[in-house]
mmCIF file of C-alpha atoms and ligand atoms in Angstrom:
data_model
loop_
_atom_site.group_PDB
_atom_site.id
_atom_site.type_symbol
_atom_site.label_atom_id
_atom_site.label_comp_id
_atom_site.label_asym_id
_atom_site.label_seq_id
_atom_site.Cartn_x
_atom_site.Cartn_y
_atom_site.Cartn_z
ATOM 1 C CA UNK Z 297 62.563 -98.839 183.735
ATOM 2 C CA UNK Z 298 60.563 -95.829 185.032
ATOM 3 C CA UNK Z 299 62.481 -93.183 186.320
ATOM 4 C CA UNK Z 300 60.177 -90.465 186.033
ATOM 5 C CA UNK Z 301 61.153 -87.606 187.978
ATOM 6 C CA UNK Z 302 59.475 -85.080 190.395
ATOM 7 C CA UNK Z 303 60.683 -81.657 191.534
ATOM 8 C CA UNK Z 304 58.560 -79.614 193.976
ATOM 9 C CA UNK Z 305 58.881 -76.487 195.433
ATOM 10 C CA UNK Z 306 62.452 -76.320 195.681
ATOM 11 C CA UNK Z 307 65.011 -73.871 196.976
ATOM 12 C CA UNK Z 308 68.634 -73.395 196.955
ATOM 13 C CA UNK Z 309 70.896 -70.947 198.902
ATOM 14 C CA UNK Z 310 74.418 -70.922 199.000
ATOM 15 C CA UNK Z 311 75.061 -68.236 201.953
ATOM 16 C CA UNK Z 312 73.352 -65.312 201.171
ATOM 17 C CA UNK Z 313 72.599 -65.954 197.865
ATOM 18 C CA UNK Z 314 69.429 -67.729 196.516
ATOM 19 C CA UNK Z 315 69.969 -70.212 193.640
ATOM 20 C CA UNK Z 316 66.515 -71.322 192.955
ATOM 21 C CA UNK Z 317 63.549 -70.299 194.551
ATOM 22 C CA UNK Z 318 60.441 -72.483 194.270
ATOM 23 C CA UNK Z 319 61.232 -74.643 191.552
ATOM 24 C CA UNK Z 320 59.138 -77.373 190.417
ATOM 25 C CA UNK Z 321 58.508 -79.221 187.700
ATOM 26 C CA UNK Z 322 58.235 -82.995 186.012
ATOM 27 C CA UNK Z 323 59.421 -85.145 184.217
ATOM 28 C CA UNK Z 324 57.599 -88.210 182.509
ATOM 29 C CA UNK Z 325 59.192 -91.786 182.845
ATOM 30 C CA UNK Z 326 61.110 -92.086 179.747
ATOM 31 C CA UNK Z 327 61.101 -88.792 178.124
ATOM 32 C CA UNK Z 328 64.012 -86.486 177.252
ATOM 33 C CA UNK Z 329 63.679 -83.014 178.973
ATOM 34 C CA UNK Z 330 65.681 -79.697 178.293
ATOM 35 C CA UNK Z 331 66.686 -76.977 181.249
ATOM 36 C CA UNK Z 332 67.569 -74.034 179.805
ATOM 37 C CA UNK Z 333 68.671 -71.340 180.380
ATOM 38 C CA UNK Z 334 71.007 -68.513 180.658
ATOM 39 C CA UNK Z 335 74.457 -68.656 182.611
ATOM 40 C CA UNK Z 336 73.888 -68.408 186.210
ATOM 41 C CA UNK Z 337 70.279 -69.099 185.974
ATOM 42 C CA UNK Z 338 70.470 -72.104 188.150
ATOM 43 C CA UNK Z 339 70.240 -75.658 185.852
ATOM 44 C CA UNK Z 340 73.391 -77.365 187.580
ATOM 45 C CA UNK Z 341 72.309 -76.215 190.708
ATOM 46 C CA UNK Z 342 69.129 -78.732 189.962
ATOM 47 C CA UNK Z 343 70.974 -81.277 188.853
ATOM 48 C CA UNK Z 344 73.677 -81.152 192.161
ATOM 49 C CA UNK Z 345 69.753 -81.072 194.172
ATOM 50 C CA UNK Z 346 69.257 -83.875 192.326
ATOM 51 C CA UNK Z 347 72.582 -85.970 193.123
ATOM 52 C CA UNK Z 348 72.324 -84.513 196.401
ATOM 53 C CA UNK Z 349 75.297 -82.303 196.065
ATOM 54 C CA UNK Z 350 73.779 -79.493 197.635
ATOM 55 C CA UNK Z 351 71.113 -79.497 200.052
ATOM 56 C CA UNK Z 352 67.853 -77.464 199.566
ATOM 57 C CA UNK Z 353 66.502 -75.376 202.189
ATOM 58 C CA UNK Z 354 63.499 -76.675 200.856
ATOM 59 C CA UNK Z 355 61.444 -78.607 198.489
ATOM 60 C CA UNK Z 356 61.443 -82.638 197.310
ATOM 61 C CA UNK Z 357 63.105 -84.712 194.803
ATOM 62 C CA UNK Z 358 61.902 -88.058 193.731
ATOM 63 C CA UNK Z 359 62.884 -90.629 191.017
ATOM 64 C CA UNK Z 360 60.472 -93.188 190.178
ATOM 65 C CA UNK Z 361 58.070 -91.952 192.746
ATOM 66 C CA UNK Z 362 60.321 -92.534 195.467
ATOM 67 C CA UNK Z 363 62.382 -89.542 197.551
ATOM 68 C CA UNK Z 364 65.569 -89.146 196.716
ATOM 69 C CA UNK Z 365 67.321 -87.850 200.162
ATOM 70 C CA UNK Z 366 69.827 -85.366 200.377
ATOM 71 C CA UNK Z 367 72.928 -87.234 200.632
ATOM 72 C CA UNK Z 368 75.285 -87.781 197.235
ATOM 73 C CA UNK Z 369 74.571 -91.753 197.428
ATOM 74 C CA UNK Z 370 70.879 -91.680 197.781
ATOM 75 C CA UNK Z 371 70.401 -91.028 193.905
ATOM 76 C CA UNK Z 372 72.857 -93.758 192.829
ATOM 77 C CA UNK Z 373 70.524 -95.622 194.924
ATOM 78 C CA UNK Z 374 67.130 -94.475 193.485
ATOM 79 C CA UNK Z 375 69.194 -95.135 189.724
ATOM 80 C CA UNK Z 376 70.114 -91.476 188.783
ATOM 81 C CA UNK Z 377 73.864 -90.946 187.198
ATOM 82 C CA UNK Z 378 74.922 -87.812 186.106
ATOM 83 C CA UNK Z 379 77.731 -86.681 183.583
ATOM 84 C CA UNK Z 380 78.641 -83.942 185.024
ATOM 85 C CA UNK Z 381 80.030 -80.315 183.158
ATOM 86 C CA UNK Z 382 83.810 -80.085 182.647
ATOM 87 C CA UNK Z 383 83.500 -83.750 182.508
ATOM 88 C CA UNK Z 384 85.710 -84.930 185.457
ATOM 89 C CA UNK Z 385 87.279 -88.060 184.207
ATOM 90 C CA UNK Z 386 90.278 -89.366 186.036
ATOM 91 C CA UNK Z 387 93.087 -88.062 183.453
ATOM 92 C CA UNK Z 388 95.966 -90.714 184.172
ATOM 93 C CA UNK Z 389 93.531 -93.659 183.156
ATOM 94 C CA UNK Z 390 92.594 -95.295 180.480
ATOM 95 C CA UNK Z 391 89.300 -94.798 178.993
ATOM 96 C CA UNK Z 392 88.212 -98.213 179.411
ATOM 97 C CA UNK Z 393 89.040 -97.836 183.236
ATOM 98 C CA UNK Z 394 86.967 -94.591 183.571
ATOM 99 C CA UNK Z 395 83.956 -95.828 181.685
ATOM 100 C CA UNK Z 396 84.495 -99.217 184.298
ATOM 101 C CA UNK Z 397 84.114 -96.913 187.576
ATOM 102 C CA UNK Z 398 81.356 -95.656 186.206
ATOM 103 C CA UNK Z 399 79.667 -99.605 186.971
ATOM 104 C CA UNK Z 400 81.333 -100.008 190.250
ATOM 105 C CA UNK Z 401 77.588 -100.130 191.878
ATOM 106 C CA UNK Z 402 76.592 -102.949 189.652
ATOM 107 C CA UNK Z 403 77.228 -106.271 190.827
ATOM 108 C CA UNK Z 404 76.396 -107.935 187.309
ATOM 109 C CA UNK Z 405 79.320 -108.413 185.510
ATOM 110 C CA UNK Z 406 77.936 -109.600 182.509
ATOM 111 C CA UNK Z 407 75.191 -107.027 182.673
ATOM 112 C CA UNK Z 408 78.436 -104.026 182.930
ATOM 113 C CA UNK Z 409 80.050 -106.231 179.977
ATOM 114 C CA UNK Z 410 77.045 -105.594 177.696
ATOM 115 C CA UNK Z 411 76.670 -102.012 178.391
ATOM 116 C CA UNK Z 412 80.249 -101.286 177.934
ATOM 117 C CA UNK Z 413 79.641 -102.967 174.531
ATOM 118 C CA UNK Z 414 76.239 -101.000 173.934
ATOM 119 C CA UNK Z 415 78.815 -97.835 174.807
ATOM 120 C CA UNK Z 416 81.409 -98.686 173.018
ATOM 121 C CA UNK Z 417 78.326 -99.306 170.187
ATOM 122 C CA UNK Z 418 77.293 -95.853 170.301
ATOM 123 C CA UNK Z 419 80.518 -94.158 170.316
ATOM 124 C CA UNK Z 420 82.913 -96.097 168.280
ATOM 125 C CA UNK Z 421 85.733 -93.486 168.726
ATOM 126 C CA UNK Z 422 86.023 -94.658 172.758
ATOM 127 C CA UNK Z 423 86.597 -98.331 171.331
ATOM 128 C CA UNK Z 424 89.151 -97.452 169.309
ATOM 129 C CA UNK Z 425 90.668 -95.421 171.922
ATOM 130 C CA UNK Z 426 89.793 -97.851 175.333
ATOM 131 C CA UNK Z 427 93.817 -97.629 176.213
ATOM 132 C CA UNK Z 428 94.822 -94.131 175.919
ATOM 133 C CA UNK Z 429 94.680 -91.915 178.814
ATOM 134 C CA UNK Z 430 91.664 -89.844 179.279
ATOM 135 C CA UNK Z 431 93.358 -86.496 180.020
ATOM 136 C CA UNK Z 432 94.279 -86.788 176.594
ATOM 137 C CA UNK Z 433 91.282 -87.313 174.485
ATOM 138 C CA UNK Z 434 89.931 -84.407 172.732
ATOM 139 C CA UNK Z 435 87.686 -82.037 174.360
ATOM 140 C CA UNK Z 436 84.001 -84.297 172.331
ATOM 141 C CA UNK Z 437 85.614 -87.329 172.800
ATOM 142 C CA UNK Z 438 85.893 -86.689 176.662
ATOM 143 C CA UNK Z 439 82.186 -85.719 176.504
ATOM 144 C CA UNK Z 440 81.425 -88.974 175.035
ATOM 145 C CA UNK Z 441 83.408 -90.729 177.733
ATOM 146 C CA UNK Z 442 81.874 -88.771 180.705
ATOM 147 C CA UNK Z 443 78.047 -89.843 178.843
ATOM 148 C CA UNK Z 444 79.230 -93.216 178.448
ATOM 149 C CA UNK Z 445 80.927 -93.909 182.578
ATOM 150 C CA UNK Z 446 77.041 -92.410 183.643
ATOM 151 C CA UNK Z 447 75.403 -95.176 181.431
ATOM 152 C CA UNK Z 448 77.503 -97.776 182.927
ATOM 153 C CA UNK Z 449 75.787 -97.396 186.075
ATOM 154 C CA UNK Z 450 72.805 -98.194 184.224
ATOM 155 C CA UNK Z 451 70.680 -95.765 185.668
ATOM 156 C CA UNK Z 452 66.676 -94.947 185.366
ATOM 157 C CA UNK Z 453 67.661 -91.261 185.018
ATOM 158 C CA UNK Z 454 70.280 -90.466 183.004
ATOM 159 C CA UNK Z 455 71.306 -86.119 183.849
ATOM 160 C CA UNK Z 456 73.654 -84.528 181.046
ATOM 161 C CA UNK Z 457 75.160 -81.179 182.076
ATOM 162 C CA UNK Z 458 76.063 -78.934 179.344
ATOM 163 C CA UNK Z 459 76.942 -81.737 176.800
ATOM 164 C CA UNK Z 460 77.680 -79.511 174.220
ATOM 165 C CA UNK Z 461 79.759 -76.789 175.546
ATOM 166 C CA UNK Z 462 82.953 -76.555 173.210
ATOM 167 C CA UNK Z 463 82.532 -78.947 171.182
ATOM 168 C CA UNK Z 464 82.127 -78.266 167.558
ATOM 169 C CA UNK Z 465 79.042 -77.893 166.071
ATOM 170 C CA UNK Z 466 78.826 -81.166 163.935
ATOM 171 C CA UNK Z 467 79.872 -83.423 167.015
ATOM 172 C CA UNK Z 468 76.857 -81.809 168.651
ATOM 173 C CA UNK Z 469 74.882 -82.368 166.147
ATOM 174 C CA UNK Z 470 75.884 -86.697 166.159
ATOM 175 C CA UNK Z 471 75.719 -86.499 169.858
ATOM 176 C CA UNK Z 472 71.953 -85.550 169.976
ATOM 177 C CA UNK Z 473 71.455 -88.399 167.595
ATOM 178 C CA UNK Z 474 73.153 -90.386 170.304
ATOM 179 C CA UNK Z 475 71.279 -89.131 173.634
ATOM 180 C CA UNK Z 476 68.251 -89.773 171.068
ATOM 181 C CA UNK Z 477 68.979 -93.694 170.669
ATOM 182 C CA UNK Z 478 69.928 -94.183 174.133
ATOM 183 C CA UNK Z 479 66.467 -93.075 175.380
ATOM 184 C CA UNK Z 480 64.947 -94.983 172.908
ATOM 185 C CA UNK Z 481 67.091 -97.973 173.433
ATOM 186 C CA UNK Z 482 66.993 -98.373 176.976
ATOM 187 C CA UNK Z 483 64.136 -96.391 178.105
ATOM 188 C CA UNK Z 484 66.051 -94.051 180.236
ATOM 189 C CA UNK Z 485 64.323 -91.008 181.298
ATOM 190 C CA UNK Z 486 67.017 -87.997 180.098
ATOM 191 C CA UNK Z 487 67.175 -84.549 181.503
ATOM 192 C CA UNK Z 488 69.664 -82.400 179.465
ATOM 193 C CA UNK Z 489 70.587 -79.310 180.852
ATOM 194 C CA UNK Z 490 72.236 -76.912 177.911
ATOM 195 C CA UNK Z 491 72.715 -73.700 177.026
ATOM 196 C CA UNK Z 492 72.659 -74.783 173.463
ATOM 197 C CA UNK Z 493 68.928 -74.167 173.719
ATOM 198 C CA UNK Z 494 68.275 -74.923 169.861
ATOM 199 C CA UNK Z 495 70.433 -78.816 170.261
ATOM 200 C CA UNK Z 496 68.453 -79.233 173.970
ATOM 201 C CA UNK Z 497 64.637 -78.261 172.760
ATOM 202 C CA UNK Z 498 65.116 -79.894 169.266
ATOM 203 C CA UNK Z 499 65.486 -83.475 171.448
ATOM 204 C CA UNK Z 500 63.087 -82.717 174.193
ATOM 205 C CA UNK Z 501 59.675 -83.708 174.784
ATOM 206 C CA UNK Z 502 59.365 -81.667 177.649
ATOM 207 C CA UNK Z 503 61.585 -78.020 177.919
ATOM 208 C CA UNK Z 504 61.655 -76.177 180.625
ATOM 209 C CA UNK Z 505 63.359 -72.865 181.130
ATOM 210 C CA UNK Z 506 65.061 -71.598 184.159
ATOM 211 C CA UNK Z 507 65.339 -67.645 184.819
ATOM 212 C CA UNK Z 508 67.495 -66.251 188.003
ATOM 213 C CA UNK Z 509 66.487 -69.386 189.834
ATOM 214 C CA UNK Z 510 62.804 -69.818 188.725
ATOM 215 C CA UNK Z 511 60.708 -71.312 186.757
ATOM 216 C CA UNK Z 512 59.352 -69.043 184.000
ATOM 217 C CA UNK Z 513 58.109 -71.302 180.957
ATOM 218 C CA UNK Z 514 57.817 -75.252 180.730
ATOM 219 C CA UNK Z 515 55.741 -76.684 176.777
ATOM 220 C CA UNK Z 516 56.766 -79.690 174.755
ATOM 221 C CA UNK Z 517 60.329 -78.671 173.170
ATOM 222 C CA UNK Z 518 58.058 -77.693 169.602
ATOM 223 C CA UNK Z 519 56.253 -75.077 171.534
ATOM 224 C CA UNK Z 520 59.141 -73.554 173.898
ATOM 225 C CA UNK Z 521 60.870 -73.576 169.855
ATOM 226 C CA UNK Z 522 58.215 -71.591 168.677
ATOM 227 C CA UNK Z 523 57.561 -69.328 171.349
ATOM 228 C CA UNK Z 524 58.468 -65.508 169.813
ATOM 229 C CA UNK Z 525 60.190 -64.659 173.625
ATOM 230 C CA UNK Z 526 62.152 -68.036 173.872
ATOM 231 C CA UNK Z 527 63.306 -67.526 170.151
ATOM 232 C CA UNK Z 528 64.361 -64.082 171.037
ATOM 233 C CA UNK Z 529 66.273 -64.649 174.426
ATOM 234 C CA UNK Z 530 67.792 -67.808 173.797
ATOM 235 C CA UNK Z 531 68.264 -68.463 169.649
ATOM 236 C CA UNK Z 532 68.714 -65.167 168.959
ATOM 237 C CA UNK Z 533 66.256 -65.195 166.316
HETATM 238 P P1 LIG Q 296 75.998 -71.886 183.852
HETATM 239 O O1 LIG Q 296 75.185 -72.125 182.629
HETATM 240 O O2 LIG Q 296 76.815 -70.614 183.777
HETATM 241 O O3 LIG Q 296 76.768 -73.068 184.330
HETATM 242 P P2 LIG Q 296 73.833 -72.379 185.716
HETATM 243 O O4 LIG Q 296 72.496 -72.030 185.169
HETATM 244 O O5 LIG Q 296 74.205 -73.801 185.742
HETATM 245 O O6 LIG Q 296 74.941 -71.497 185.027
HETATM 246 P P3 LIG Q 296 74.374 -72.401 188.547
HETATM 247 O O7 LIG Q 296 75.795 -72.862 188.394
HETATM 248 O O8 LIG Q 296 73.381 -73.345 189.069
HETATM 249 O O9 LIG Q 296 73.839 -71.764 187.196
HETATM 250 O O10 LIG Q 296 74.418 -71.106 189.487
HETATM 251 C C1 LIG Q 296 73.236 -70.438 189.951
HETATM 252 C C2 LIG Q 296 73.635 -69.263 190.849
HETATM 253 O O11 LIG Q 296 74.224 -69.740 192.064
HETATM 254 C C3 LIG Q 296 74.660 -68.324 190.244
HETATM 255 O O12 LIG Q 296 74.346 -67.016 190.650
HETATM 256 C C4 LIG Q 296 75.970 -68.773 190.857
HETATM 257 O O13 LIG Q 296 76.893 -67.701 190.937
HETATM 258 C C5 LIG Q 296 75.540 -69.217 192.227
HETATM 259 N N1 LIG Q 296 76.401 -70.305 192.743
HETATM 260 C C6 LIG Q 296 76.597 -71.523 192.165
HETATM 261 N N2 LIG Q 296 77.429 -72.277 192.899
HETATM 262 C C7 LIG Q 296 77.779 -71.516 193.967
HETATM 263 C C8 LIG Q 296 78.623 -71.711 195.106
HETATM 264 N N3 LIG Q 296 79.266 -72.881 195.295
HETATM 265 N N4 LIG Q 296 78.755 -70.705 195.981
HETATM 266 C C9 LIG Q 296 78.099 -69.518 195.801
HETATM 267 N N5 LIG Q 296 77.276 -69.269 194.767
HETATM 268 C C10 LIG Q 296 77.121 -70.239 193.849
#
């Protein structure tokens, strides 16, 4: 599985205001990256580039060296699923049906039977819960849902938006156990984007960190960690 991912030169408007200007960075096949970031400064704007949810005015996107175009089901295509902030799970099904749609692109059966068993392997609580209606799981237990419909689709790049946000601190702490086995497990290439900065760069071999729409630091997770201005801006240390 290599779905190493390449982001150059890219820029976002919507109307008159600029989103991300220039952006570019990369992402080794297999590795776990962190966007952070403040609010606003543009990370689910590159992961909606990505899924091609918006349109750049300019700039490339490819997944496993090849271009991913800027229409929504070019990156299913090229293998990239996304669990996307605020979750969006269809409320009035179960959770077994919501983490099937998440396959309906795979043709396999048996190959969507053994990853809903790998999901239901790394978060037990969905298993016990397969028949109750989404809507009313609680607010980590959705997040686990929404991470386990964007495996289903078995994808080369797996894209987490803001995994964390309100959920309780030791949840997040077993969920980036979780992301960590499911890139080792299956190889996927992970980009996390979180404004838990501390949860995100702890994971990450590679960090980068978004400011008003650029680019201003990119290390190995360690060294963005260690750095006295990231510690300052974003752990409040
Ligand atoms: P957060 O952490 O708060 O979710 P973010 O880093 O993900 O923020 P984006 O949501 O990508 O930031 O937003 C980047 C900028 O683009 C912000 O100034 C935002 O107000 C603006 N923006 C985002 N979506 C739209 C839109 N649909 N129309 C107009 N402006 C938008």
């Amino acid at each position: 599985m290599s779905g190493e991912l390449s982001i150059k030169g890219l820029n976002v408007s919507y109307g008159p205001v600029e989103a991300l200007h220039d952006v570019s960075f990369d992402v080794p096949g297999g590795q776990i990256a962190a966007l952070v970031g403040s609010n606003g400064a543009g990370k689910s704007t590159v992961l909606k580039s990505i899924c091609g949810l918006v349109t750049p005015t300019d700039g490339t996107i490819s997944v496993g060296g090849e271009t991913v175009g800027p229409r929504p089901g070019d990156a299913l295509k090229r293998g990239v699923a996304m669990s996307p902030e605020g979750r969006r799970l269809f409320a009035r099904l179960s959770v077994e049906e919501n983490l099937q749609m998440g396959a309906y692109t795979i043709s396999d059966a048996k190959a969507s039977r053994e990853m809903l068993e790998r999901v239901y392997g790394y978060f037990p609580r969905l298993r016990e819960r397969h028949r109750q209606m989404a809507g009313s799981l609680s607010g980590g237990e959705q997040q686990m849902a929404a991470i386990g419909r964007a495996l289903m689709a078995q994808p080369k790049l797996l894209l987490l938006d803001e995994p964390s946000l309100g959920i309780a601190p030791i949840i997040v702490a077993e969920l980036g156990k979780i992301i960590t086995e499911i890139n080792r497990d299956l190889g996927m290439t992970v980009l996390l984007v979180e404004q838990n900065a501390n949860m995100a760069l702890s994971l990450a071999e590679t960090g980068i960190v978004l400011e008003t729409g650029q680019v201003t630091m990119t290390g190995t997770g360690r060294e963005l960690l260690d750095s006295p201005a990231i510690r300052s801006a974003y752990l409040g240390i």
